[in-house]
Structures are given as C-alpha cells and as structure tokens.
mmCIF file of C-alpha atoms and ligand atoms in Angstrom:
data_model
loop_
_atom_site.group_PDB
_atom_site.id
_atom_site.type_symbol
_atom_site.label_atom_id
_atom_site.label_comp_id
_atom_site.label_asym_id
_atom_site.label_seq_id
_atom_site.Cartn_x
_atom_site.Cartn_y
_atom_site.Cartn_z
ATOM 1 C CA UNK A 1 42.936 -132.428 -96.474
ATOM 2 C CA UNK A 2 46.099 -132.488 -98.095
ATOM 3 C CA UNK A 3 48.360 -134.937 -97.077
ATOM 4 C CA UNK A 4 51.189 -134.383 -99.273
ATOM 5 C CA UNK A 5 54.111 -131.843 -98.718
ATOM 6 C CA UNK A 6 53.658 -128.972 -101.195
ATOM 7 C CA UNK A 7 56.948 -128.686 -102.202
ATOM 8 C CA UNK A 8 58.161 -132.095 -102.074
ATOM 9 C CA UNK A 9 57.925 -134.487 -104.635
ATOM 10 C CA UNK A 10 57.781 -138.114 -104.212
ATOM 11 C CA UNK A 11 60.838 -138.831 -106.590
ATOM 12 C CA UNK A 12 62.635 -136.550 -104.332
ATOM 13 C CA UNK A 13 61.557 -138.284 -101.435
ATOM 14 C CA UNK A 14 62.645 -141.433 -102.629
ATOM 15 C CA UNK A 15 65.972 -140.456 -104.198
ATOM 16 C CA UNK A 16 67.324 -138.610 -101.116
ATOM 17 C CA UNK A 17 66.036 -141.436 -98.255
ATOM 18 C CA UNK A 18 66.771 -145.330 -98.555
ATOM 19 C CA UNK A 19 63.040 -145.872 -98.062
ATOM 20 C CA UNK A 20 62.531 -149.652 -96.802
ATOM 21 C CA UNK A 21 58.761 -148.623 -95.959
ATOM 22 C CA UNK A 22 55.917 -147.049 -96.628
ATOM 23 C CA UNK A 23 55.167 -143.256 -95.052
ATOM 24 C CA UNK A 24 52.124 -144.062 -93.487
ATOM 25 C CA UNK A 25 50.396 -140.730 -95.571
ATOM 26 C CA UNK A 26 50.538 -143.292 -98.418
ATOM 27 C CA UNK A 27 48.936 -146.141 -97.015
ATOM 28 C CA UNK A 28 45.487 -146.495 -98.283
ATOM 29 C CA UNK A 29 42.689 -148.238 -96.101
ATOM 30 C CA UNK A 30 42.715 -152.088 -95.926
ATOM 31 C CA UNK A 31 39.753 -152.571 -97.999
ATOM 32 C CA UNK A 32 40.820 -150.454 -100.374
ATOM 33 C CA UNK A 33 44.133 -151.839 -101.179
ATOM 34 C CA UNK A 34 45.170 -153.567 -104.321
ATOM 35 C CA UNK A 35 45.390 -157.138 -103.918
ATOM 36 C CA UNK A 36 48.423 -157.489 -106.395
ATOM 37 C CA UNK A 37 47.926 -161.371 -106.538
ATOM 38 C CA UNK A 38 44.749 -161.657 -107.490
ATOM 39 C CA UNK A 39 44.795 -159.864 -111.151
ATOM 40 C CA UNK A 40 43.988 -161.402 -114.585
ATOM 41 C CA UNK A 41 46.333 -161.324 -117.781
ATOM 42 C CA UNK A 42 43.285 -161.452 -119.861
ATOM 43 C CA UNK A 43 44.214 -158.425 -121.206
ATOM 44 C CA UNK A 44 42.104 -156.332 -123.622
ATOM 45 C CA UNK A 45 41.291 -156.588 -127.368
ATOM 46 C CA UNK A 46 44.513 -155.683 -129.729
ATOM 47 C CA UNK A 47 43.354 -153.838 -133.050
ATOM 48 C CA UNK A 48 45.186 -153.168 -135.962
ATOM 49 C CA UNK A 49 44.611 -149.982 -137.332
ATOM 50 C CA UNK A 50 46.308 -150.887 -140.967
ATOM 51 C CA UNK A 51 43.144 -151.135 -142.590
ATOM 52 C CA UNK A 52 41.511 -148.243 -141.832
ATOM 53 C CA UNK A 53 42.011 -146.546 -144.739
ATOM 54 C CA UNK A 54 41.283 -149.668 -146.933
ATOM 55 C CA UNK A 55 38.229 -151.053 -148.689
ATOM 56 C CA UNK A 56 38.083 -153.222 -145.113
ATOM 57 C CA UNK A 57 37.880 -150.216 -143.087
ATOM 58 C CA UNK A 58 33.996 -151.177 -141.709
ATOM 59 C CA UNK A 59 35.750 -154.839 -140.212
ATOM 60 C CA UNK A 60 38.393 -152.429 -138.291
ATOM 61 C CA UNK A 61 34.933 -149.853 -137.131
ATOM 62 C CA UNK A 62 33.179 -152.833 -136.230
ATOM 63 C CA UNK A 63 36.039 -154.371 -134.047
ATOM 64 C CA UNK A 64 36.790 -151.154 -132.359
ATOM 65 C CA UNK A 65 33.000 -150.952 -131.881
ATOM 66 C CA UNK A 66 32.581 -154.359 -130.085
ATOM 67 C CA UNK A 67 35.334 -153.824 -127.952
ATOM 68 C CA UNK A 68 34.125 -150.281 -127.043
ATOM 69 C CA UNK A 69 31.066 -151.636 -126.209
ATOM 70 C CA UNK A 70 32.314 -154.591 -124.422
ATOM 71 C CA UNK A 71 35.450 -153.459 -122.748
ATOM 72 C CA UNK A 72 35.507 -149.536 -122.939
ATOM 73 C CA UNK A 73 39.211 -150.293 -123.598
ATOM 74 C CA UNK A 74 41.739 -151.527 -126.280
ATOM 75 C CA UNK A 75 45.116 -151.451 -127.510
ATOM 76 C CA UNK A 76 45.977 -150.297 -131.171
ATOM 77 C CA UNK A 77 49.072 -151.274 -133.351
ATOM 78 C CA UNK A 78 49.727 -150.230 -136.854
ATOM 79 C CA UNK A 79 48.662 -146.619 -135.725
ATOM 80 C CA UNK A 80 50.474 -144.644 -137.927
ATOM 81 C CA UNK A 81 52.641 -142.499 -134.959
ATOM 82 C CA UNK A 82 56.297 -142.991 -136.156
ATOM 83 C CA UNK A 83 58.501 -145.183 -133.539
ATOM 84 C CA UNK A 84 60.816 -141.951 -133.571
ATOM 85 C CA UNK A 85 58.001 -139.812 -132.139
ATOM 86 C CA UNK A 86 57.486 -142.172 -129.220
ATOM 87 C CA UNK A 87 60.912 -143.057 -128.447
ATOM 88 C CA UNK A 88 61.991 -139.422 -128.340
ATOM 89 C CA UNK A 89 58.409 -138.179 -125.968
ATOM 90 C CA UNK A 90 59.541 -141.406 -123.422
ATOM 91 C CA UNK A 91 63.218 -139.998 -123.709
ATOM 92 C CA UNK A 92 62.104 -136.473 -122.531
ATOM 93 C CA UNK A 93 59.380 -138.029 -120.099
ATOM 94 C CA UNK A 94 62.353 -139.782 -118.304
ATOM 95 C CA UNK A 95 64.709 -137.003 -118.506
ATOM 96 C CA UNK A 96 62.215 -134.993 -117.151
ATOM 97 C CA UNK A 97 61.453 -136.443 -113.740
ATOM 98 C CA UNK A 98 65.621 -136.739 -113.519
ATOM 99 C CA UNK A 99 66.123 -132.863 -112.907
ATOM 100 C CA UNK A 100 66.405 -131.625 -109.574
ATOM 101 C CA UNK A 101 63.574 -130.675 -107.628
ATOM 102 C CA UNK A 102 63.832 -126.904 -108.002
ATOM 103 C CA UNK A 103 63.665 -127.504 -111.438
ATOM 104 C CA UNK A 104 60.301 -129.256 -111.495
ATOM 105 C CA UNK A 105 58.829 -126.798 -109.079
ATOM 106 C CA UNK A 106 58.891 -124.111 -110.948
ATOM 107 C CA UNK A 107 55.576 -125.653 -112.781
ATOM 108 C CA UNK A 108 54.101 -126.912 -108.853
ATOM 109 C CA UNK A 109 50.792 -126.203 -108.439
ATOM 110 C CA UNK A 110 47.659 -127.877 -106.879
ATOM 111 C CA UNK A 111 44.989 -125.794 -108.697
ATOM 112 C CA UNK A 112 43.395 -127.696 -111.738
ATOM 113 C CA UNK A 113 42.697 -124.785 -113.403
ATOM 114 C CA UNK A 114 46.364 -124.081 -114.251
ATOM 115 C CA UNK A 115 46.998 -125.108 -117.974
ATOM 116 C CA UNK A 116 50.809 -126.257 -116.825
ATOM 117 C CA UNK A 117 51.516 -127.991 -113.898
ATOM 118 C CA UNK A 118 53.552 -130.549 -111.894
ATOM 119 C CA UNK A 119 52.352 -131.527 -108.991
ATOM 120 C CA UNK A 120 52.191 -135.279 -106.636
ATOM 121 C CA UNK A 121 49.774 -138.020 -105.519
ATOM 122 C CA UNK A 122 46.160 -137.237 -107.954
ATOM 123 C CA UNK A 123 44.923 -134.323 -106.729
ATOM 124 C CA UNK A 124 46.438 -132.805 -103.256
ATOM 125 C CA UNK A 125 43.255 -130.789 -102.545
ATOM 126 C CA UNK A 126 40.742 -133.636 -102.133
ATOM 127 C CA UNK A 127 43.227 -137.255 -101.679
ATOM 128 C CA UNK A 128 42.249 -138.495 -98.245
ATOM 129 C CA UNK A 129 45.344 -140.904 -98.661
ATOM 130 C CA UNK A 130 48.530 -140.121 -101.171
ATOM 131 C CA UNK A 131 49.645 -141.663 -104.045
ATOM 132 C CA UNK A 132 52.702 -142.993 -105.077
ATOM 133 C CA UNK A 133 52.992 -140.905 -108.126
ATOM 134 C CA UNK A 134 54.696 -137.205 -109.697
ATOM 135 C CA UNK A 135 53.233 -135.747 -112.779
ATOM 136 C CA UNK A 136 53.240 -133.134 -115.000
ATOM 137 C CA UNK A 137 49.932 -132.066 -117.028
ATOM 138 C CA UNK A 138 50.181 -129.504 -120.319
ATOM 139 C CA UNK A 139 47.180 -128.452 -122.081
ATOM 140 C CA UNK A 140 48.783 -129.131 -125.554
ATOM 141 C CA UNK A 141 45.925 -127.807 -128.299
ATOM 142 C CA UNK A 142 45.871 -125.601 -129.905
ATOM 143 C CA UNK A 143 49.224 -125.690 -129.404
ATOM 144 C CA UNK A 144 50.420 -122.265 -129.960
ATOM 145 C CA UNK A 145 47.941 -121.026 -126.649
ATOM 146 C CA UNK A 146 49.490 -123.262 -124.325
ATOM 147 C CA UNK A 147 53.385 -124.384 -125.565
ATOM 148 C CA UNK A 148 55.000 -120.684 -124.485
ATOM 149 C CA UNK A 149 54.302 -122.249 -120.982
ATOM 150 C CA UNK A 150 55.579 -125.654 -120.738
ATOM 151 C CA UNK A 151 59.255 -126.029 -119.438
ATOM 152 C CA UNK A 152 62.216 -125.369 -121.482
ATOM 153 C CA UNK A 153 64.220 -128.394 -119.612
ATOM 154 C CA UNK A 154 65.061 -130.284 -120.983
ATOM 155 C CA UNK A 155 66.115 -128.376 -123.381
ATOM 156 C CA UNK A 156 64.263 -130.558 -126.144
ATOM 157 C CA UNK A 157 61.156 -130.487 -124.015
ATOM 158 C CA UNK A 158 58.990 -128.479 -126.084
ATOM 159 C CA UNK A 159 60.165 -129.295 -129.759
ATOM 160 C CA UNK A 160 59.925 -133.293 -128.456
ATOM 161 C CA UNK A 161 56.492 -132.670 -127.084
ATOM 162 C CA UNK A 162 54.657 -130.502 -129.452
ATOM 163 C CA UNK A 163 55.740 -133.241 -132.101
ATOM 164 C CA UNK A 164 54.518 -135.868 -129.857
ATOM 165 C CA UNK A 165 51.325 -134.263 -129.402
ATOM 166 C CA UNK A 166 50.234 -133.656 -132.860
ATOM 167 C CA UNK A 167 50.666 -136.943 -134.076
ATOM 168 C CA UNK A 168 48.361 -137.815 -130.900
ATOM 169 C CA UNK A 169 45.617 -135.713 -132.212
ATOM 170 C CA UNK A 170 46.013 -136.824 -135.577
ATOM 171 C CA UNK A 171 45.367 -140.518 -134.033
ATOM 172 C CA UNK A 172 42.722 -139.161 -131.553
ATOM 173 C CA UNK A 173 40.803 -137.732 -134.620
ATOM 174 C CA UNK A 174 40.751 -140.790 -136.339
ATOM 175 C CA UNK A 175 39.778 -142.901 -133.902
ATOM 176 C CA UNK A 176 36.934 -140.581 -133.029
ATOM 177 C CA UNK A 177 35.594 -140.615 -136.670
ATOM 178 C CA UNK A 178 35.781 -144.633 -136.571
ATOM 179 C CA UNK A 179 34.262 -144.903 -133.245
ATOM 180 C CA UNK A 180 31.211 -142.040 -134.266
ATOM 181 C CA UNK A 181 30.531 -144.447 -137.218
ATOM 182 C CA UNK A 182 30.484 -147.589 -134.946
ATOM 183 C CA UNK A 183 27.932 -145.820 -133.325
ATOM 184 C CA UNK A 184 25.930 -145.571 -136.567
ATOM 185 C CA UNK A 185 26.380 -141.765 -136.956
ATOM 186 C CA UNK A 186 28.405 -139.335 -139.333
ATOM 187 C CA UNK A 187 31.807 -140.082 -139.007
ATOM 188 C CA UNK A 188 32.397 -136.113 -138.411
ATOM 189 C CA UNK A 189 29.385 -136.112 -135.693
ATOM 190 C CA UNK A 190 31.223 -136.397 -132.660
ATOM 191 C CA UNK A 191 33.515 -133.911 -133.722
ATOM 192 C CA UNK A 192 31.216 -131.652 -134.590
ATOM 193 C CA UNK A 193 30.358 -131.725 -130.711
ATOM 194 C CA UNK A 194 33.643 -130.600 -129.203
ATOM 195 C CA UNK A 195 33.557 -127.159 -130.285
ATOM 196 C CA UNK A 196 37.049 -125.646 -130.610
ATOM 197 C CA UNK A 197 38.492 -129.453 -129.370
ATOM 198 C CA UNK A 198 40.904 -129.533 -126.714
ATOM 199 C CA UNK A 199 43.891 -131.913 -125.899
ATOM 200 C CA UNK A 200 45.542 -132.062 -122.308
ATOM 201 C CA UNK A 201 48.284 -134.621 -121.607
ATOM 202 C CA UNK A 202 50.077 -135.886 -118.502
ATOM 203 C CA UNK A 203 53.389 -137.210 -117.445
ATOM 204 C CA UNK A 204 52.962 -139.843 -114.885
ATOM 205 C CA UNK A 205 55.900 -141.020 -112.735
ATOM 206 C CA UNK A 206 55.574 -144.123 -110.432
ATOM 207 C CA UNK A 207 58.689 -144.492 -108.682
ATOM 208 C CA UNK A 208 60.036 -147.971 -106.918
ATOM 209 C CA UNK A 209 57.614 -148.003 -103.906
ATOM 210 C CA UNK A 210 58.659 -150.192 -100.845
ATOM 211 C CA UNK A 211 55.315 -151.515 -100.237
ATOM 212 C CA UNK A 212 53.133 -151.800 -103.423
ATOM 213 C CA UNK A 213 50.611 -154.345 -101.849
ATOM 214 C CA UNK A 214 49.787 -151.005 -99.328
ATOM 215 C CA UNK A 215 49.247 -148.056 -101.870
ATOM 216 C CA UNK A 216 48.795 -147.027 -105.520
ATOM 217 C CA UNK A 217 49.909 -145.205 -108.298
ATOM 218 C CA UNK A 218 46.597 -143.852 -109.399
ATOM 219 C CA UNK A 219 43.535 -145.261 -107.686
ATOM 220 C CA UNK A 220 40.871 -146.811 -109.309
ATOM 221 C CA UNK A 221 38.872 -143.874 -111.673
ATOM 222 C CA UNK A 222 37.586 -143.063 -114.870
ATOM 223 C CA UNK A 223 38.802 -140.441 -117.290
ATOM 224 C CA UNK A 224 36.967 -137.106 -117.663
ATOM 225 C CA UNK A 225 38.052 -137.264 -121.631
ATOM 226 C CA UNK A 226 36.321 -137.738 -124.553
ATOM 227 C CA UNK A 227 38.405 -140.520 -125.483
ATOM 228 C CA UNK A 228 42.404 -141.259 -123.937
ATOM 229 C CA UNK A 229 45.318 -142.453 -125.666
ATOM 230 C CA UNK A 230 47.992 -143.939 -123.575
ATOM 231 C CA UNK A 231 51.427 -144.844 -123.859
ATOM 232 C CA UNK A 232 53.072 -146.873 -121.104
ATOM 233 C CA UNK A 233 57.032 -148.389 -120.769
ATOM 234 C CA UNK A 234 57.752 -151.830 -120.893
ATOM 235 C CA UNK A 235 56.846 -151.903 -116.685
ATOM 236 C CA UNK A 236 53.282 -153.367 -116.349
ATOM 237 C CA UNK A 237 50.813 -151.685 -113.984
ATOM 238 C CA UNK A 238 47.860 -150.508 -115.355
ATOM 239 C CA UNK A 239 44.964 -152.494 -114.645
ATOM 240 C CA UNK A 240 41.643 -152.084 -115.566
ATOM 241 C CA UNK A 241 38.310 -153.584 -114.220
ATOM 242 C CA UNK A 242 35.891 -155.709 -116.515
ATOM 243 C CA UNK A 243 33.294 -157.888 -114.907
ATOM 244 C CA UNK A 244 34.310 -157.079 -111.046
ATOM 245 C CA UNK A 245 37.841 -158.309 -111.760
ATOM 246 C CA UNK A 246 41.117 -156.463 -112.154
ATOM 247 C CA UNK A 247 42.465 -157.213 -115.691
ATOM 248 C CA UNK A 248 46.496 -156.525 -115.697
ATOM 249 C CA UNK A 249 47.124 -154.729 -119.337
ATOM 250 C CA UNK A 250 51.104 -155.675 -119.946
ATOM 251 C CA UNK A 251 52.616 -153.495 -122.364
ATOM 252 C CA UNK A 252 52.991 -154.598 -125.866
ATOM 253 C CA UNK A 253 55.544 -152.535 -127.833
ATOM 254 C CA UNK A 254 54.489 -149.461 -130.360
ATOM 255 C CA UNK A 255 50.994 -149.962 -129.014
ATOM 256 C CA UNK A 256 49.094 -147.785 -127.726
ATOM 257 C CA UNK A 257 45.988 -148.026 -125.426
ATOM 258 C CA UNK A 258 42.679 -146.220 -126.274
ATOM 259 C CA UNK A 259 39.994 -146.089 -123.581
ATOM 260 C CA UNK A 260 36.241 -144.647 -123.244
ATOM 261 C CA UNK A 261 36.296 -141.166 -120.923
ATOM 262 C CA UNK A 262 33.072 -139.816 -119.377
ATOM 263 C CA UNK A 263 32.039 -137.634 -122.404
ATOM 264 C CA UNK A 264 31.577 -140.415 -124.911
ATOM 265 C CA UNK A 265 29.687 -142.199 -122.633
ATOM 266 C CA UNK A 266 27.330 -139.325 -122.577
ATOM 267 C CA UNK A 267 27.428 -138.517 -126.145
ATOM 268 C CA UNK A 268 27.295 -142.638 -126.445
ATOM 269 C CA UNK A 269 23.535 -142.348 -124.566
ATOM 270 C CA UNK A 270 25.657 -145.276 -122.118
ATOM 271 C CA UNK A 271 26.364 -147.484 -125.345
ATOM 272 C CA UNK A 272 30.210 -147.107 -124.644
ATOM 273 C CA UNK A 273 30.782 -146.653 -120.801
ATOM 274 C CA UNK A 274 34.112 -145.436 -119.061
ATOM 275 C CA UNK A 275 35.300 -147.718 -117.495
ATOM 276 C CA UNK A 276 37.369 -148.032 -113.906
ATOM 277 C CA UNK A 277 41.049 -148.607 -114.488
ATOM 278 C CA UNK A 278 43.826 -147.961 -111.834
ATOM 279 C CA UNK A 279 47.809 -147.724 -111.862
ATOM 280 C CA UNK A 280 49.693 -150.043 -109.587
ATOM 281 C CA UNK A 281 53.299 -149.916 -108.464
ATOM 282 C CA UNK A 282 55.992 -152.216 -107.923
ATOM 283 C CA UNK A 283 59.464 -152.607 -105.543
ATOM 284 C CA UNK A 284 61.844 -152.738 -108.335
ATOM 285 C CA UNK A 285 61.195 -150.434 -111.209
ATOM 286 C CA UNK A 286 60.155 -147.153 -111.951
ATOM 287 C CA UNK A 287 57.326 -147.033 -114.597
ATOM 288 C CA UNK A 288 56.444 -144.112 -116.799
ATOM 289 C CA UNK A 289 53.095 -143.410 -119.107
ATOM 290 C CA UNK A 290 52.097 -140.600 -120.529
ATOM 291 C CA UNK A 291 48.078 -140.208 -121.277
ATOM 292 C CA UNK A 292 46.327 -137.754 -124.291
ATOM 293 C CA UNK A 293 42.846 -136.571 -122.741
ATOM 294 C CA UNK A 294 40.976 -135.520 -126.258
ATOM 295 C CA UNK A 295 38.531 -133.424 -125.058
ATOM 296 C CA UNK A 296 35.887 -131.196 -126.114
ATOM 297 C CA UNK A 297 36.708 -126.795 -125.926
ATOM 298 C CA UNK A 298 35.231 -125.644 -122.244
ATOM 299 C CA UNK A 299 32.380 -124.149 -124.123
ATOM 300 C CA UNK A 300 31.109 -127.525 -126.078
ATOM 301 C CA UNK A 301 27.879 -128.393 -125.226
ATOM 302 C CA UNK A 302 27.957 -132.130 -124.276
ATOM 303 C CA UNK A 303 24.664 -134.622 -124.240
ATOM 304 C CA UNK A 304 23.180 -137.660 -125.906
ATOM 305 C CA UNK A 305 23.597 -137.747 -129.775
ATOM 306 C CA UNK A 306 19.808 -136.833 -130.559
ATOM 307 C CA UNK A 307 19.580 -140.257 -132.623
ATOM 308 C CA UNK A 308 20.830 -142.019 -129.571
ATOM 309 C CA UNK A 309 17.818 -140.793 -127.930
ATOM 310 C CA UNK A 310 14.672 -142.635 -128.124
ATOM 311 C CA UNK A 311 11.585 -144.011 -126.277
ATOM 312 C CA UNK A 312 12.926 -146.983 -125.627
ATOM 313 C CA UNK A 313 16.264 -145.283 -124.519
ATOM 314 C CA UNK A 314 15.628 -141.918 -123.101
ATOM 315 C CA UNK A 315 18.810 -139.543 -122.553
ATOM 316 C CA UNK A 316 20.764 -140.858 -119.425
ATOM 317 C CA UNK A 317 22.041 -137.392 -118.935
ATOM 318 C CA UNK A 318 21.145 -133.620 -119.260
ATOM 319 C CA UNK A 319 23.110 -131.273 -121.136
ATOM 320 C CA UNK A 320 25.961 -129.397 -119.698
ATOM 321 C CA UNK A 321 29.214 -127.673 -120.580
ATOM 322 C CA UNK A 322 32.667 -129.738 -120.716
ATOM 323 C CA UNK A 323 33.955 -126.619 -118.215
ATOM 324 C CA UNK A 324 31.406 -127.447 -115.903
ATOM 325 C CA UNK A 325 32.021 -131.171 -115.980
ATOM 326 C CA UNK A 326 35.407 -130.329 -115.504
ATOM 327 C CA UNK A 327 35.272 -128.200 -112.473
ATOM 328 C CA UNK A 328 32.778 -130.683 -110.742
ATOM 329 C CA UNK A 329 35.701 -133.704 -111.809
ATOM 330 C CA UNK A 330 38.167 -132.152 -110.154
ATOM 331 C CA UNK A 331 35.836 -130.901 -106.953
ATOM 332 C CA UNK A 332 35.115 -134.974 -105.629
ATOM 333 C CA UNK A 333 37.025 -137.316 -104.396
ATOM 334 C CA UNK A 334 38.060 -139.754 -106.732
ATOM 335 C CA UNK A 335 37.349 -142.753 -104.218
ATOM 336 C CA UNK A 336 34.255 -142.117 -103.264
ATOM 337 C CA UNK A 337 32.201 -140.322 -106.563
ATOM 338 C CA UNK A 338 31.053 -141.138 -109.713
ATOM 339 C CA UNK A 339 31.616 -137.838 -111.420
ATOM 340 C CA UNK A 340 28.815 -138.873 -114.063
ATOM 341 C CA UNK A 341 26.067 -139.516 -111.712
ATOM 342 C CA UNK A 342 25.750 -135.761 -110.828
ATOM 343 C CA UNK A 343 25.332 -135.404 -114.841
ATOM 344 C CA UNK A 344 22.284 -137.882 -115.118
ATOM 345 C CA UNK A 345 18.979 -136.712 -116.678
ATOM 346 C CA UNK A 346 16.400 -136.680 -113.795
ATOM 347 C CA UNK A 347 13.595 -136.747 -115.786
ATOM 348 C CA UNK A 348 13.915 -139.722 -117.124
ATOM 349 C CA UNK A 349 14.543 -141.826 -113.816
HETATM 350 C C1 OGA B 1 45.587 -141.631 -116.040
HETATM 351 C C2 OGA B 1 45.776 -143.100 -115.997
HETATM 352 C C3 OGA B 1 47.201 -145.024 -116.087
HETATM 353 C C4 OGA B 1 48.635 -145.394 -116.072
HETATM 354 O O1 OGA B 1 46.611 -140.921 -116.009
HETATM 355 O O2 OGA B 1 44.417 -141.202 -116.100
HETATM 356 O O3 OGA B 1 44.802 -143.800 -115.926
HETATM 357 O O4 OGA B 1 48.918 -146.552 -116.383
HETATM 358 N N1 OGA B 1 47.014 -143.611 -116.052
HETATM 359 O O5 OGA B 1 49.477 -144.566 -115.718
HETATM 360 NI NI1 NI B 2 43.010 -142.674 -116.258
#
C-alpha cells in the first residue's frame, strides 16, 4: 500500500518541519538497512572517451568491454557533452525542486504510464516502506512528442532540458555502437533492435534526511534501460554492488556514469549483466542526479542477439516487447523481484 501522502512531497515535508527524526513510514526493515560504514571506495573503472574516434578507438571498445563485463558500470570523461550543457541541466534541476509545492504538483502522478510526472519515494503504488526521495521523470525522445508537456518553470526548463537531452542521446548512441562492437557484432546492431528508440530521464532529489543509517534514497535495483547515463553533484551516494559488497562511486567532475540496464543484458545473452546499485542519503546535504534511460520504442522486439545464441549458450530469455517489460517493471516490488527472471527462456532451463 501506499505509504506516502499523495500530495505531499518530501522536500516540502522537510522544508516546512525542523525534522530531528525519521517518520517512521520511511524507516526500512533492520535487515534491510544500509550499513553506511561498511562501503568500499573502490570505485568503478574511469574511461576516456577521447579516442574513440581515433585510429585507437578498438583499446577504448575493449576497455569499455571489460568493464561491462566485469562491473556492469563505469564512469566516462572526455565525453564530448559541453560543461555548459551540464552546468545549465544541474542549474534547472536545483531550481526546480525550489518552487513551491503547488507548482510541482501540477505534474503529480503515481501512474507509470504518464509520460510527465513528479511524484515521491520510487513508486507509491507498490513501496512497502518510503523513500527519502522527490523526482520528476520526462519521456524526452523524440522530443517534439513529449516536450509540449514538461513544465514551463522554470521558465528555462524546457529550452535547458531539451538541450541537455540531445547531447545525452548523442552520447547514449555512441556508447551503444562501442559497446555492440565489444560484443563482437555490427556496431549499428543493437540499434537496429530498439525500433523507433526511446529516451526517458529523471530528476532525483534526496533531501538532508535526519537518519540516513534508517532509510534510502533509492533502494537497491537495477535499471529497466537499455543502457543509463548518469549525472550526479559533487554529494556522494550512489553505491553500487560488485562481489556482495557495496562499492561507494564519489563523484568525479564532468564525468558521467554509464551502467548496464535489463535490456542489454538480454540482448547481451547475460555477457553484460545489470547490476544492483542503490542511492543513499546523508544529514547534511541535499544531493541531486539526474539519470538518461536509453531505451528501446514500446514496440521493439527485445531477445538474445541470434549470434549470442549457441549450443553451448542457449538464449537465457524469450522474446518479448520493451512495453511489456515495462509494465511488468513497474507492477513488482522493487525489494523483493528480479524483474528479469519473469523474462527467462524456460526451455532452456
Ligand atoms: C536511478 C538511480 C542513482 C542516484 O534513478 O535509477 O539509480 O545516484 N539513481 O540517484
Ligand atoms: Ni538506477
């Protein structure tokens, strides 16, 4: 059941209370809790995308294929989004989650089928336990079906934005091409699989939470994308989980952090797996990051790449539409699901 207020927003709830503790909606289980002290700074692998377009472009596929395979997540400098383009989206992202409440409502909704939306916690029709987090989500490609929605405050929301997201997809394409050949396919084959393509985004807000150790931000899941492209400010909290332990990834400036979602670990055959990551919070600072979910259309057809497939390696899953992968995501509970299993190819377990 829902356990969040419909029409109040965290950020409100903290702005207009002095908030020494925890509302106990937030408070997550005790063996489910983040134990904050015991996290790694081995941090993922760093990649410099400079040489992609060079004569030493197969050195930067093969790096971003090892750490694909090995991590499911990396960070990228050198990526060719101008400073100006990130500086401004973070501007409007802060701005944002300043206006008054009434302001932000007018985009509240809870259904996931709503290409514009604020909303609070992850997803208010299936949390068991909140989460210590407002967001907005856009649908941003093709742009000119979904930007007549998005809010017009601030009042540089949209121009900000749409330039924010293009450059994204340019980056999200490239990366795509250079991880389809690290796969030993066509660079255009995993394109060629997300029919029309499609590009959501989200605006995550983690306000100063009075007891971090006792809830989260986001809770420990993987991303229904293809592939996601994340930009955080300079307040750590992501963590992601590689060998049973929580790895801590602090932010390095004009990077940006690429992760494996569930479709390319179908389309992968398992070679590249999504991996668990989570968003913690902290007492003192508000933290901001704003994700790109490259995605295939609703009507892609999404399986193993056919040379992926072999005796040795049967297909792991079936075949299925990204909009019904999509509506089963958002039916589970995060916690307690694997949205992929219910995808796996019975006939070859
Ligand atoms: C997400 C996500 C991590 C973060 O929005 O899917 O994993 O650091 N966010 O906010
Ligand atoms: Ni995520």
């Amino acid at each position: 059941m829902a356990s969040v207020s419909k029409n109040f927003m965290l950020s409100d709830l903290v702005s207009s209370e002095k908030i020494d503790q925890l509302p106990s909606h937030y408070i997550h289980p005790l063996s489910q809790r983040p134990n904050l002290q015991d996290v790694s700074h081995d941090s993922i692998p760093l990649i410099d995308l400079h040489d992609l377009y060079t004569p030493n472009r197969s050195h930067v596929v093969q790096q971003i294929g090892k750490a694909c395979s090995n991590y499911g997540f990396f960070q990228v400098k050198n990526h060719g989004v101008p400073e100006s383009t990130i500086a401004n989206m973070m501007k409007i992202a802060r701005e944002f989650f300043k206006l008054p409440e009434e302001e932000r409502l007018k985009t509240y909704s809870d259904d996931p089928t709503k290409t514009t939306r604020s909303g609070t916690s992850f997803n208010t029709r299936t949390d068991k336990v909140a989460n210590w987090r407002d967001f907005l989500r856009l649908h941003c490609y093709p742009l000119q079906d979904y930007i007549h929605e998005w809010p017009t405050n601030p009042a540089s929301f949209r121009d900000n934005v749409a330039e924010y997201c293009r450059s994204a997809r340019w980056l999200a394409l490239r990366l795509i091409e250079a991880i389809s050949e690290s796969l030993g396919l066509d660079g255009d084959y995993i394109s060629r699989q997300l029919g029309k393509h499609a590009q959501h985004m989200a605006f995550n807000y983690y306000p100063p939470c009075p007891q971090p150790d006792l809830t989260y931000g986001l809770p420990g899941h993987k991303d229904l994308s293809l592939i996601t492209i994340l930009l955080q400010d300079e307040v750590p909290g992501l963590q992601v989980l590689r060998n049973g332990n929580w790895v801590a990834v602090d932010p390095v400036p004009n990077t940006f952090i690429v992760n494996i979602g569930d479709q390319m670990q179908v389309l992968s055959n398992d070679k590249y797996k999504s991996v668990l990551h989570r968003a913690v919070v902290n007492c003192e600072k508000e933290r901001l990051s704003v994700p790109t979910f490259y995605c295939p259309s609703p009507d892609a057809v999404i399986g193993p790449a056919s040379e992926l497939v072999t005796d040795d390696e049967p297909a792991v899953y079936r075949k299925f539409t990204y909009r019904e992968y999509y509506e089963k995501f958002w039916s589970i509970e995060l916690a307690n699901e694997d949205c992929l299993d219910t995808f796996r190819d019975s006939s070859s377990t």
